[in-house]
Amino acid sequence: MFRRTKSETSPQTPASTPAKVGGKGRPTPTRREAEAARKQALKKPRNRKEAAAYRREKVRLERGKMQEAMKTGDDRYLPAADKGPVRRFARDYVDARWSVMEFALPVLLVVSLLGVVFAQAFVWLPGLVNILFLLMIVAIAADWFLLTSGLKRAVARKFPTEPAKGIGFYAVRRTMQMRRWRLPKPMVARGEKPA
């Protein structure tokens, strides 16, 4: 009854179809590939040896991600003690300043070795070593107080709703390490304002 003309039956030309915007950037897996991946993910170990190997591999992968995060500062894979914007700000605050505590251990070690080695030759040296120890302890206490009070004020200003419990001790613990050995690695230069 009805007859279609040639123009009605022909498919649309590729030039007239709109181009797809976006996309996931990879081909969709076939059904067989998707089922194989799902089965692999749900596969249970058959014995204790396979379970132990699976756990070891999982721990190795997580440890690798954590070590990489310690270098790059990626918050997703950092240990729980270092996660969060408040802890990152505290690390940047510590890394941006010079600190007496950072150099305390090497200085005290050198002073005590000099006191032990040359105590017999110089009678006055043990008294001088004791005075230097006391001065270093006073300087460390003052630095500790200035660091924690300044950091707590800065955190309260920048993160008024975030909990800052233990942030002072976290900063002091980081300050006691030499800058090059700190983990996560410092992300700011000395003298630079923390973001």
PDB file of N, CA and C in Angstrom, residues 68-173:
ATOM      1  N   GLU A  68      55.123   5.973  48.141  1.00  0.00           N
ATOM      2  CA  GLU A  68      55.038   6.996  47.097  1.00  0.00           C
ATOM      3  C   GLU A  68      54.339   8.244  47.628  1.00  0.00           C
ATOM      4  N   ALA A  69      53.300   8.032  48.462  1.00  0.00           N
ATOM      5  CA  ALA A  69      52.578   9.175  49.044  1.00  0.00           C
ATOM      6  C   ALA A  69      53.465   9.954  50.003  1.00  0.00           C
ATOM      7  N   MET A  70      54.385   9.280  50.682  1.00  0.00           N
ATOM      8  CA  MET A  70      55.308   9.975  51.576  1.00  0.00           C
ATOM      9  C   MET A  70      56.227  10.924  50.801  1.00  0.00           C
ATOM     10  N   LYS A  71      56.502  10.588  49.541  1.00  0.00           N
ATOM     11  CA  LYS A  71      57.352  11.453  48.727  1.00  0.00           C
ATOM     12  C   LYS A  71      56.553  12.584  48.089  1.00  0.00           C
ATOM     13  N   THR A  72      55.312  12.277  47.675  1.00  0.00           N
ATOM     14  CA  THR A  72      54.530  13.250  46.925  1.00  0.00           C
ATOM     15  C   THR A  72      53.536  14.022  47.777  1.00  0.00           C
ATOM     16  N   GLY A  73      53.210  13.513  48.980  1.00  0.00           N
ATOM     17  CA  GLY A  73      52.231  14.185  49.833  1.00  0.00           C
ATOM     18  C   GLY A  73      50.790  13.866  49.469  1.00  0.00           C
ATOM     19  N   ASP A  74      50.567  12.805  48.692  1.00  0.00           N
ATOM     20  CA  ASP A  74      49.212  12.410  48.293  1.00  0.00           C
ATOM     21  C   ASP A  74      48.438  11.958  49.529  1.00  0.00           C
ATOM     22  N   ASP A  75      47.399  12.705  49.871  1.00  0.00           N
ATOM     23  CA  ASP A  75      46.666  12.484  51.126  1.00  0.00           C
ATOM     24  C   ASP A  75      45.897  11.172  51.147  1.00  0.00           C
ATOM     25  N   ARG A  76      45.584  10.600  49.978  1.00  0.00           N
ATOM     26  CA  ARG A  76      44.781   9.373  49.947  1.00  0.00           C
ATOM     27  C   ARG A  76      45.495   8.187  50.563  1.00  0.00           C
ATOM     28  N   TYR A  77      46.818   8.094  50.399  1.00  0.00           N
ATOM     29  CA  TYR A  77      47.558   6.914  50.816  1.00  0.00           C
ATOM     30  C   TYR A  77      48.472   7.160  52.013  1.00  0.00           C
ATOM     31  N   LEU A  78      48.404   8.334  52.610  1.00  0.00           N
ATOM     32  CA  LEU A  78      49.233   8.597  53.790  1.00  0.00           C
ATOM     33  C   LEU A  78      48.716   7.805  54.982  1.00  0.00           C
ATOM     34  N   PRO A  79      49.569   7.533  55.959  1.00  0.00           N
ATOM     35  CA  PRO A  79      49.092   6.888  57.186  1.00  0.00           C
ATOM     36  C   PRO A  79      48.070   7.783  57.896  1.00  0.00           C
ATOM     37  N   ALA A  80      47.246   7.191  58.738  1.00  0.00           N
ATOM     38  CA  ALA A  80      46.174   7.944  59.407  1.00  0.00           C
ATOM     39  C   ALA A  80      46.720   9.104  60.232  1.00  0.00           C
ATOM     40  N   ALA A  81      47.910   8.953  60.789  1.00  0.00           N
ATOM     41  CA  ALA A  81      48.494  10.019  61.616  1.00  0.00           C
ATOM     42  C   ALA A  81      48.858  11.257  60.805  1.00  0.00           C
ATOM     43  N   ASP A  82      49.033  11.118  59.487  1.00  0.00           N
ATOM     44  CA  ASP A  82      49.452  12.230  58.645  1.00  0.00           C
ATOM     45  C   ASP A  82      48.360  12.739  57.717  1.00  0.00           C
ATOM     46  N   LYS A  83      47.170  12.172  57.787  1.00  0.00           N
ATOM     47  CA  LYS A  83      46.096  12.541  56.854  1.00  0.00           C
ATOM     48  C   LYS A  83      45.368  13.792  57.297  1.00  0.00           C
ATOM     49  N   GLY A  84      44.817  14.473  56.327  1.00  0.00           N
ATOM     50  CA  GLY A  84      43.935  15.600  56.610  1.00  0.00           C
ATOM     51  C   GLY A  84      44.569  16.945  56.338  1.00  0.00           C
ATOM     52  N   PRO A  85      43.726  17.947  56.119  1.00  0.00           N
ATOM     53  CA  PRO A  85      44.243  19.285  55.808  1.00  0.00           C
ATOM     54  C   PRO A  85      44.941  19.957  56.991  1.00  0.00           C
ATOM     55  N   VAL A  86      44.503  19.645  58.214  1.00  0.00           N
ATOM     56  CA  VAL A  86      45.129  20.253  59.393  1.00  0.00           C
ATOM     57  C   VAL A  86      46.549  19.727  59.560  1.00  0.00           C
ATOM     58  N   ARG A  87      46.732  18.420  59.378  1.00  0.00           N
ATOM     59  CA  ARG A  87      48.073  17.839  59.511  1.00  0.00           C
ATOM     60  C   ARG A  87      48.989  18.342  58.389  1.00  0.00           C
ATOM     61  N   ARG A  88      48.446  18.484  57.190  1.00  0.00           N
ATOM     62  CA  ARG A  88      49.253  19.010  56.089  1.00  0.00           C
ATOM     63  C   ARG A  88      49.685  20.451  56.382  1.00  0.00           C
ATOM     64  N   PHE A  89      48.769  21.251  56.902  1.00  0.00           N
ATOM     65  CA  PHE A  89      49.110  22.623  57.256  1.00  0.00           C
ATOM     66  C   PHE A  89      50.187  22.636  58.344  1.00  0.00           C
ATOM     67  N   ALA A  90      50.063  21.742  59.335  1.00  0.00           N
ATOM     68  CA  ALA A  90      51.067  21.677  60.407  1.00  0.00           C
ATOM     69  C   ALA A  90      52.431  21.299  59.846  1.00  0.00           C
ATOM     70  N   ARG A  91      52.471  20.339  58.913  1.00  0.00           N
ATOM     71  CA  ARG A  91      53.751  19.965  58.300  1.00  0.00           C
ATOM     72  C   ARG A  91      54.360  21.145  57.553  1.00  0.00           C
ATOM     73  N   ASP A  92      53.533  21.856  56.786  1.00  0.00           N
ATOM     74  CA  ASP A  92      54.036  23.008  56.052  1.00  0.00           C
ATOM     75  C   ASP A  92      54.502  24.121  56.997  1.00  0.00           C
ATOM     76  N   TYR A  93      53.783  24.306  58.101  1.00  0.00           N
ATOM     77  CA  TYR A  93      54.150  25.317  59.095  1.00  0.00           C
ATOM     78  C   TYR A  93      55.522  24.996  59.698  1.00  0.00           C
ATOM     79  N   VAL A  94      55.741  23.726  60.020  1.00  0.00           N
ATOM     80  CA  VAL A  94      57.020  23.305  60.604  1.00  0.00           C
ATOM     81  C   VAL A  94      58.144  23.411  59.585  1.00  0.00           C
ATOM     82  N   ASP A  95      57.879  22.960  58.353  1.00  0.00           N
ATOM     83  CA  ASP A  95      58.932  22.927  57.338  1.00  0.00           C
ATOM     84  C   ASP A  95      59.331  24.310  56.849  1.00  0.00           C
ATOM     85  N   ALA A  96      58.464  25.298  57.033  1.00  0.00           N
ATOM     86  CA  ALA A  96      58.760  26.651  56.558  1.00  0.00           C
ATOM     87  C   ALA A  96      59.633  27.439  57.528  1.00  0.00           C
ATOM     88  N   ARG A  97      59.842  26.937  58.739  1.00  0.00           N
ATOM     89  CA  ARG A  97      60.588  27.732  59.723  1.00  0.00           C
ATOM     90  C   ARG A  97      61.877  27.029  60.142  1.00  0.00           C
ATOM     91  N   TRP A  98      62.814  27.850  60.630  1.00  0.00           N
ATOM     92  CA  TRP A  98      64.028  27.320  61.253  1.00  0.00           C
ATOM     93  C   TRP A  98      63.694  26.980  62.692  1.00  0.00           C
ATOM     94  N   SER A  99      64.314  25.948  63.222  1.00  0.00           N
ATOM     95  CA  SER A  99      63.989  25.531  64.578  1.00  0.00           C
ATOM     96  C   SER A  99      65.240  25.088  65.330  1.00  0.00           C
ATOM     97  N   VAL A 100      65.276  25.418  66.623  1.00  0.00           N
ATOM     98  CA  VAL A 100      66.383  24.985  67.481  1.00  0.00           C
ATOM     99  C   VAL A 100      66.331  23.480  67.667  1.00  0.00           C
ATOM    100  N   MET A 101      65.112  22.946  67.800  1.00  0.00           N
ATOM    101  CA  MET A 101      64.964  21.509  68.062  1.00  0.00           C
ATOM    102  C   MET A 101      65.522  20.651  66.938  1.00  0.00           C
ATOM    103  N   GLU A 102      65.484  21.162  65.731  1.00  0.00           N
ATOM    104  CA  GLU A 102      65.980  20.410  64.587  1.00  0.00           C
ATOM    105  C   GLU A 102      67.470  20.102  64.725  1.00  0.00           C
ATOM    106  N   PHE A 103      68.222  21.036  65.311  1.00  0.00           N
ATOM    107  CA  PHE A 103      69.664  20.876  65.424  1.00  0.00           C
ATOM    108  C   PHE A 103      70.108  20.480  66.836  1.00  0.00           C
ATOM    109  N   ALA A 104      69.169  20.238  67.731  1.00  0.00           N
ATOM    110  CA  ALA A 104      69.499  19.952  69.125  1.00  0.00           C
ATOM    111  C   ALA A 104      70.311  18.671  69.275  1.00  0.00           C
ATOM    112  N   LEU A 105      69.860  17.594  68.645  1.00  0.00           N
ATOM    113  CA  LEU A 105      70.545  16.310  68.820  1.00  0.00           C
ATOM    114  C   LEU A 105      71.984  16.347  68.305  1.00  0.00           C
ATOM    115  N   PRO A 106      72.246  16.835  67.096  1.00  0.00           N
ATOM    116  CA  PRO A 106      73.656  16.886  66.664  1.00  0.00           C
ATOM    117  C   PRO A 106      74.528  17.781  67.541  1.00  0.00           C
ATOM    118  N   VAL A 107      74.002  18.930  67.967  1.00  0.00           N
ATOM    119  CA  VAL A 107      74.789  19.841  68.806  1.00  0.00           C
ATOM    120  C   VAL A 107      75.096  19.208  70.158  1.00  0.00           C
ATOM    121  N   LEU A 108      74.075  18.616  70.773  1.00  0.00           N
ATOM    122  CA  LEU A 108      74.296  17.975  72.082  1.00  0.00           C
ATOM    123  C   LEU A 108      75.251  16.795  71.971  1.00  0.00           C
ATOM    124  N   LEU A 109      75.198  16.074  70.877  1.00  0.00           N
ATOM    125  CA  LEU A 109      76.112  14.948  70.681  1.00  0.00           C
ATOM    126  C   LEU A 109      77.559  15.426  70.565  1.00  0.00           C
ATOM    127  N   VAL A 110      77.781  16.470  69.791  1.00  0.00           N
ATOM    128  CA  VAL A 110      79.140  17.009  69.626  1.00  0.00           C
ATOM    129  C   VAL A 110      79.660  17.565  70.944  1.00  0.00           C
ATOM    130  N   VAL A 111      78.815  18.317  71.663  1.00  0.00           N
ATOM    131  CA  VAL A 111      79.236  18.911  72.937  1.00  0.00           C
ATOM    132  C   VAL A 111      79.583  17.822  73.950  1.00  0.00           C
ATOM    133  N   SER A 112      78.759  16.781  74.035  1.00  0.00           N
ATOM    134  CA  SER A 112      79.043  15.716  75.011  1.00  0.00           C
ATOM    135  C   SER A 112      80.301  14.936  74.641  1.00  0.00           C
ATOM    136  N   LEU A 113      80.537  14.708  73.337  1.00  0.00           N
ATOM    137  CA  LEU A 113      81.771  14.017  72.931  1.00  0.00           C
ATOM    138  C   LEU A 113      83.003  14.856  73.254  1.00  0.00           C
ATOM    139  N   LEU A 114      82.923  16.164  73.004  1.00  0.00           N
ATOM    140  CA  LEU A 114      84.048  17.037  73.364  1.00  0.00           C
ATOM    141  C   LEU A 114      84.300  17.009  74.861  1.00  0.00           C
ATOM    142  N   GLY A 115      83.213  16.993  75.638  1.00  0.00           N
ATOM    143  CA  GLY A 115      83.364  16.947  77.093  1.00  0.00           C
ATOM    144  C   GLY A 115      84.009  15.665  77.575  1.00  0.00           C
ATOM    145  N   VAL A 116      83.674  14.549  76.962  1.00  0.00           N
ATOM    146  CA  VAL A 116      84.243  13.254  77.373  1.00  0.00           C
ATOM    147  C   VAL A 116      85.703  13.127  76.929  1.00  0.00           C
ATOM    148  N   VAL A 117      85.987  13.514  75.694  1.00  0.00           N
ATOM    149  CA  VAL A 117      87.330  13.319  75.143  1.00  0.00           C
ATOM    150  C   VAL A 117      88.357  14.243  75.802  1.00  0.00           C
ATOM    151  N   PHE A 118      87.982  15.520  76.015  1.00  0.00           N
ATOM    152  CA  PHE A 118      88.962  16.488  76.514  1.00  0.00           C
ATOM    153  C   PHE A 118      88.781  16.826  78.000  1.00  0.00           C
ATOM    154  N   ALA A 119      88.042  16.026  78.746  1.00  0.00           N
ATOM    155  CA  ALA A 119      87.803  16.321  80.170  1.00  0.00           C
ATOM    156  C   ALA A 119      89.086  16.254  80.992  1.00  0.00           C
ATOM    157  N   GLN A 120      89.974  15.335  80.666  1.00  0.00           N
ATOM    158  CA  GLN A 120      91.213  15.194  81.429  1.00  0.00           C
ATOM    159  C   GLN A 120      92.184  16.341  81.132  1.00  0.00           C
ATOM    160  N   ALA A 121      92.199  16.792  79.889  1.00  0.00           N
ATOM    161  CA  ALA A 121      93.146  17.840  79.505  1.00  0.00           C
ATOM    162  C   ALA A 121      92.720  19.215  80.001  1.00  0.00           C
ATOM    163  N   PHE A 122      91.427  19.488  79.979  1.00  0.00           N
ATOM    164  CA  PHE A 122      90.911  20.786  80.399  1.00  0.00           C
ATOM    165  C   PHE A 122      89.944  20.575  81.553  1.00  0.00           C
ATOM    166  N   VAL A 123      90.328  21.000  82.729  1.00  0.00           N
ATOM    167  CA  VAL A 123      89.536  20.778  83.938  1.00  0.00           C
ATOM    168  C   VAL A 123      88.232  21.569  83.905  1.00  0.00           C
ATOM    169  N   TRP A 124      88.219  22.712  83.275  1.00  0.00           N
ATOM    170  CA  TRP A 124      87.046  23.577  83.219  1.00  0.00           C
ATOM    171  C   TRP A 124      86.005  23.126  82.185  1.00  0.00           C
ATOM    172  N   LEU A 125      86.354  22.171  81.284  1.00  0.00           N
ATOM    173  CA  LEU A 125      85.472  21.768  80.192  1.00  0.00           C
ATOM    174  C   LEU A 125      84.175  21.095  80.656  1.00  0.00           C
ATOM    175  N   PRO A 126      84.180  20.197  81.663  1.00  0.00           N
ATOM    176  CA  PRO A 126      82.911  19.590  82.096  1.00  0.00           C
ATOM    177  C   PRO A 126      81.902  20.632  82.600  1.00  0.00           C
ATOM    178  N   GLY A 127      82.373  21.679  83.277  1.00  0.00           N
ATOM    179  CA  GLY A 127      81.465  22.744  83.721  1.00  0.00           C
ATOM    180  C   GLY A 127      80.862  23.491  82.542  1.00  0.00           C
ATOM    181  N   LEU A 128      81.680  23.757  81.525  1.00  0.00           N
ATOM    182  CA  LEU A 128      81.197  24.431  80.324  1.00  0.00           C
ATOM    183  C   LEU A 128      80.182  23.558  79.572  1.00  0.00           C
ATOM    184  N   VAL A 129      80.453  22.257  79.523  1.00  0.00           N
ATOM    185  CA  VAL A 129      79.516  21.323  78.862  1.00  0.00           C
ATOM    186  C   VAL A 129      78.177  21.344  79.579  1.00  0.00           C
ATOM    187  N   ASN A 130      78.188  21.341  80.915  1.00  0.00           N
ATOM    188  CA  ASN A 130      76.935  21.392  81.677  1.00  0.00           C
ATOM    189  C   ASN A 130      76.158  22.686  81.398  1.00  0.00           C
ATOM    190  N   ILE A 131      76.869  23.806  81.328  1.00  0.00           N
ATOM    191  CA  ILE A 131      76.209  25.094  81.034  1.00  0.00           C
ATOM    192  C   ILE A 131      75.607  25.070  79.626  1.00  0.00           C
ATOM    193  N   LEU A 132      76.350  24.506  78.654  1.00  0.00           N
ATOM    194  CA  LEU A 132      75.829  24.416  77.290  1.00  0.00           C
ATOM    195  C   LEU A 132      74.592  23.521  77.220  1.00  0.00           C
ATOM    196  N   PHE A 133      74.600  22.418  77.991  1.00  0.00           N
ATOM    197  CA  PHE A 133      73.428  21.542  78.044  1.00  0.00           C
ATOM    198  C   PHE A 133      72.216  22.303  78.577  1.00  0.00           C
ATOM    199  N   LEU A 134      72.420  23.043  79.667  1.00  0.00           N
ATOM    200  CA  LEU A 134      71.308  23.798  80.256  1.00  0.00           C
ATOM    201  C   LEU A 134      70.790  24.870  79.292  1.00  0.00           C
ATOM    202  N   LEU A 135      71.704  25.580  78.616  1.00  0.00           N
ATOM    203  CA  LEU A 135      71.286  26.593  77.644  1.00  0.00           C
ATOM    204  C   LEU A 135      70.507  25.962  76.482  1.00  0.00           C
ATOM    205  N   MET A 136      70.956  24.792  76.043  1.00  0.00           N
ATOM    206  CA  MET A 136      70.262  24.119  74.945  1.00  0.00           C
ATOM    207  C   MET A 136      68.863  23.671  75.381  1.00  0.00           C
ATOM    208  N   ILE A 137      68.723  23.200  76.603  1.00  0.00           N
ATOM    209  CA  ILE A 137      67.409  22.778  77.103  1.00  0.00           C
ATOM    210  C   ILE A 137      66.467  23.978  77.200  1.00  0.00           C
ATOM    211  N   VAL A 138      66.970  25.114  77.665  1.00  0.00           N
ATOM    212  CA  VAL A 138      66.144  26.326  77.728  1.00  0.00           C
ATOM    213  C   VAL A 138      65.734  26.768  76.324  1.00  0.00           C
ATOM    214  N   ALA A 139      66.669  26.718  75.364  1.00  0.00           N
ATOM    215  CA  ALA A 139      66.358  27.104  73.985  1.00  0.00           C
ATOM    216  C   ALA A 139      65.329  26.159  73.363  1.00  0.00           C
ATOM    217  N   ILE A 140      65.442  24.862  73.653  1.00  0.00           N
ATOM    218  CA  ILE A 140      64.474  23.889  73.138  1.00  0.00           C
ATOM    219  C   ILE A 140      63.091  24.152  73.724  1.00  0.00           C
ATOM    220  N   ALA A 141      63.031  24.422  75.024  1.00  0.00           N
ATOM    221  CA  ALA A 141      61.739  24.690  75.668  1.00  0.00           C
ATOM    222  C   ALA A 141      61.094  25.945  75.082  1.00  0.00           C
ATOM    223  N   ALA A 142      61.889  26.990  74.866  1.00  0.00           N
ATOM    224  CA  ALA A 142      61.345  28.225  74.284  1.00  0.00           C
ATOM    225  C   ALA A 142      60.863  27.982  72.860  1.00  0.00           C
ATOM    226  N   ASP A 143      61.632  27.243  72.080  1.00  0.00           N
ATOM    227  CA  ASP A 143      61.250  26.938  70.701  1.00  0.00           C
ATOM    228  C   ASP A 143      59.972  26.097  70.674  1.00  0.00           C
ATOM    229  N   TRP A 144      59.873  25.123  71.575  1.00  0.00           N
ATOM    230  CA  TRP A 144      58.693  24.274  71.681  1.00  0.00           C
ATOM    231  C   TRP A 144      57.450  25.129  71.950  1.00  0.00           C
ATOM    232  N   PHE A 145      57.575  26.039  72.920  1.00  0.00           N
ATOM    233  CA  PHE A 145      56.437  26.898  73.276  1.00  0.00           C
ATOM    234  C   PHE A 145      56.026  27.792  72.103  1.00  0.00           C
ATOM    235  N   LEU A 146      57.011  28.427  71.449  1.00  0.00           N
ATOM    236  CA  LEU A 146      56.704  29.315  70.327  1.00  0.00           C
ATOM    237  C   LEU A 146      56.083  28.551  69.154  1.00  0.00           C
ATOM    238  N   LEU A 147      56.597  27.372  68.883  1.00  0.00           N
ATOM    239  CA  LEU A 147      56.067  26.564  67.789  1.00  0.00           C
ATOM    240  C   LEU A 147      54.621  26.162  68.043  1.00  0.00           C
ATOM    241  N   THR A 148      54.352  25.562  69.205  1.00  0.00           N
ATOM    242  CA  THR A 148      53.002  25.052  69.471  1.00  0.00           C
ATOM    243  C   THR A 148      51.983  26.178  69.597  1.00  0.00           C
ATOM    244  N   SER A 149      52.342  27.269  70.271  1.00  0.00           N
ATOM    245  CA  SER A 149      51.373  28.353  70.417  1.00  0.00           C
ATOM    246  C   SER A 149      51.081  29.023  69.073  1.00  0.00           C
ATOM    247  N   GLY A 150      52.114  29.258  68.275  1.00  0.00           N
ATOM    248  CA  GLY A 150      51.904  29.858  66.957  1.00  0.00           C
ATOM    249  C   GLY A 150      51.109  28.963  66.026  1.00  0.00           C
ATOM    250  N   LEU A 151      51.400  27.663  66.053  1.00  0.00           N
ATOM    251  CA  LEU A 151      50.678  26.717  65.201  1.00  0.00           C
ATOM    252  C   LEU A 151      49.209  26.614  65.608  1.00  0.00           C
ATOM    253  N   LYS A 152      48.944  26.542  66.904  1.00  0.00           N
ATOM    254  CA  LYS A 152      47.554  26.428  67.360  1.00  0.00           C
ATOM    255  C   LYS A 152      46.744  27.666  66.974  1.00  0.00           C
ATOM    256  N   ARG A 153      47.351  28.836  67.070  1.00  0.00           N
ATOM    257  CA  ARG A 153      46.653  30.059  66.649  1.00  0.00           C
ATOM    258  C   ARG A 153      46.378  30.034  65.146  1.00  0.00           C
ATOM    259  N   ALA A 154      47.366  29.638  64.366  1.00  0.00           N
ATOM    260  CA  ALA A 154      47.204  29.601  62.912  1.00  0.00           C
ATOM    261  C   ALA A 154      46.156  28.565  62.495  1.00  0.00           C
ATOM    262  N   VAL A 155      46.137  27.412  63.151  1.00  0.00           N
ATOM    263  CA  VAL A 155      45.145  26.373  62.833  1.00  0.00           C
ATOM    264  C   VAL A 155      43.744  26.848  63.219  1.00  0.00           C
ATOM    265  N   ALA A 156      43.617  27.506  64.367  1.00  0.00           N
ATOM    266  CA  ALA A 156      42.299  28.008  64.791  1.00  0.00           C
ATOM    267  C   ALA A 156      41.774  29.062  63.818  1.00  0.00           C
ATOM    268  N   ARG A 157      42.687  29.858  63.238  1.00  0.00           N
ATOM    269  CA  ARG A 157      42.276  30.870  62.258  1.00  0.00           C
ATOM    270  C   ARG A 157      41.875  30.226  60.930  1.00  0.00           C
ATOM    271  N   LYS A 158      42.683  29.281  60.462  1.00  0.00           N
ATOM    272  CA  LYS A 158      42.476  28.708  59.129  1.00  0.00           C
ATOM    273  C   LYS A 158      41.424  27.602  59.111  1.00  0.00           C
ATOM    274  N   PHE A 159      41.360  26.797  60.167  1.00  0.00           N
ATOM    275  CA  PHE A 159      40.422  25.668  60.230  1.00  0.00           C
ATOM    276  C   PHE A 159      39.595  25.759  61.512  1.00  0.00           C
ATOM    277  N   PRO A 160      38.666  26.686  61.597  1.00  0.00           N
ATOM    278  CA  PRO A 160      37.921  26.852  62.848  1.00  0.00           C
ATOM    279  C   PRO A 160      37.010  25.667  63.195  1.00  0.00           C
ATOM    280  N   THR A 161      36.567  24.909  62.187  1.00  0.00           N
ATOM    281  CA  THR A 161      35.647  23.796  62.464  1.00  0.00           C
ATOM    282  C   THR A 161      36.348  22.455  62.586  1.00  0.00           C
ATOM    283  N   GLU A 162      37.610  22.369  62.162  1.00  0.00           N
ATOM    284  CA  GLU A 162      38.334  21.097  62.197  1.00  0.00           C
ATOM    285  C   GLU A 162      38.899  20.839  63.597  1.00  0.00           C
ATOM    286  N   PRO A 163      38.888  19.564  64.040  1.00  0.00           N
ATOM    287  CA  PRO A 163      39.513  19.253  65.333  1.00  0.00           C
ATOM    288  C   PRO A 163      41.038  19.306  65.201  1.00  0.00           C
ATOM    289  N   ALA A 164      41.666  19.936  66.172  1.00  0.00           N
ATOM    290  CA  ALA A 164      43.125  20.095  66.135  1.00  0.00           C
ATOM    291  C   ALA A 164      43.791  19.415  67.324  1.00  0.00           C
ATOM    292  N   LYS A 165      43.168  18.365  67.817  1.00  0.00           N
ATOM    293  CA  LYS A 165      43.715  17.673  68.988  1.00  0.00           C
ATOM    294  C   LYS A 165      45.039  16.994  68.626  1.00  0.00           C
ATOM    295  N   GLY A 166      46.049  17.209  69.443  1.00  0.00           N
ATOM    296  CA  GLY A 166      47.352  16.586  69.259  1.00  0.00           C
ATOM    297  C   GLY A 166      48.220  17.242  68.200  1.00  0.00           C
ATOM    298  N   ILE A 167      47.795  18.364  67.668  1.00  0.00           N
ATOM    299  CA  ILE A 167      48.537  19.004  66.583  1.00  0.00           C
ATOM    300  C   ILE A 167      49.873  19.563  67.065  1.00  0.00           C
ATOM    301  N   GLY A 168      49.932  20.032  68.308  1.00  0.00           N
ATOM    302  CA  GLY A 168      51.175  20.574  68.854  1.00  0.00           C
ATOM    303  C   GLY A 168      52.250  19.513  68.970  1.00  0.00           C
ATOM    304  N   PHE A 169      51.890  18.353  69.515  1.00  0.00           N
ATOM    305  CA  PHE A 169      52.871  17.273  69.664  1.00  0.00           C
ATOM    306  C   PHE A 169      53.277  16.734  68.291  1.00  0.00           C
ATOM    307  N   TYR A 170      52.327  16.692  67.350  1.00  0.00           N
ATOM    308  CA  TYR A 170      52.641  16.251  65.986  1.00  0.00           C
ATOM    309  C   TYR A 170      53.705  17.162  65.373  1.00  0.00           C
ATOM    310  N   ALA A 171      53.551  18.456  65.560  1.00  0.00           N
ATOM    311  CA  ALA A 171      54.512  19.420  65.013  1.00  0.00           C
ATOM    312  C   ALA A 171      55.868  19.309  65.701  1.00  0.00           C
ATOM    313  N   VAL A 172      55.867  19.140  67.023  1.00  0.00           N
ATOM    314  CA  VAL A 172      57.129  19.019  67.761  1.00  0.00           C
ATOM    315  C   VAL A 172      57.874  17.763  67.336  1.00  0.00           C
ATOM    316  N   ARG A 173      57.147  16.670  67.164  1.00  0.00           N
ATOM    317  CA  ARG A 173      57.770  15.415  66.740  1.00  0.00           C
ATOM    318  C   ARG A 173      58.412  15.578  65.364  1.00  0.00           C
TER     319      ARG A 173
END
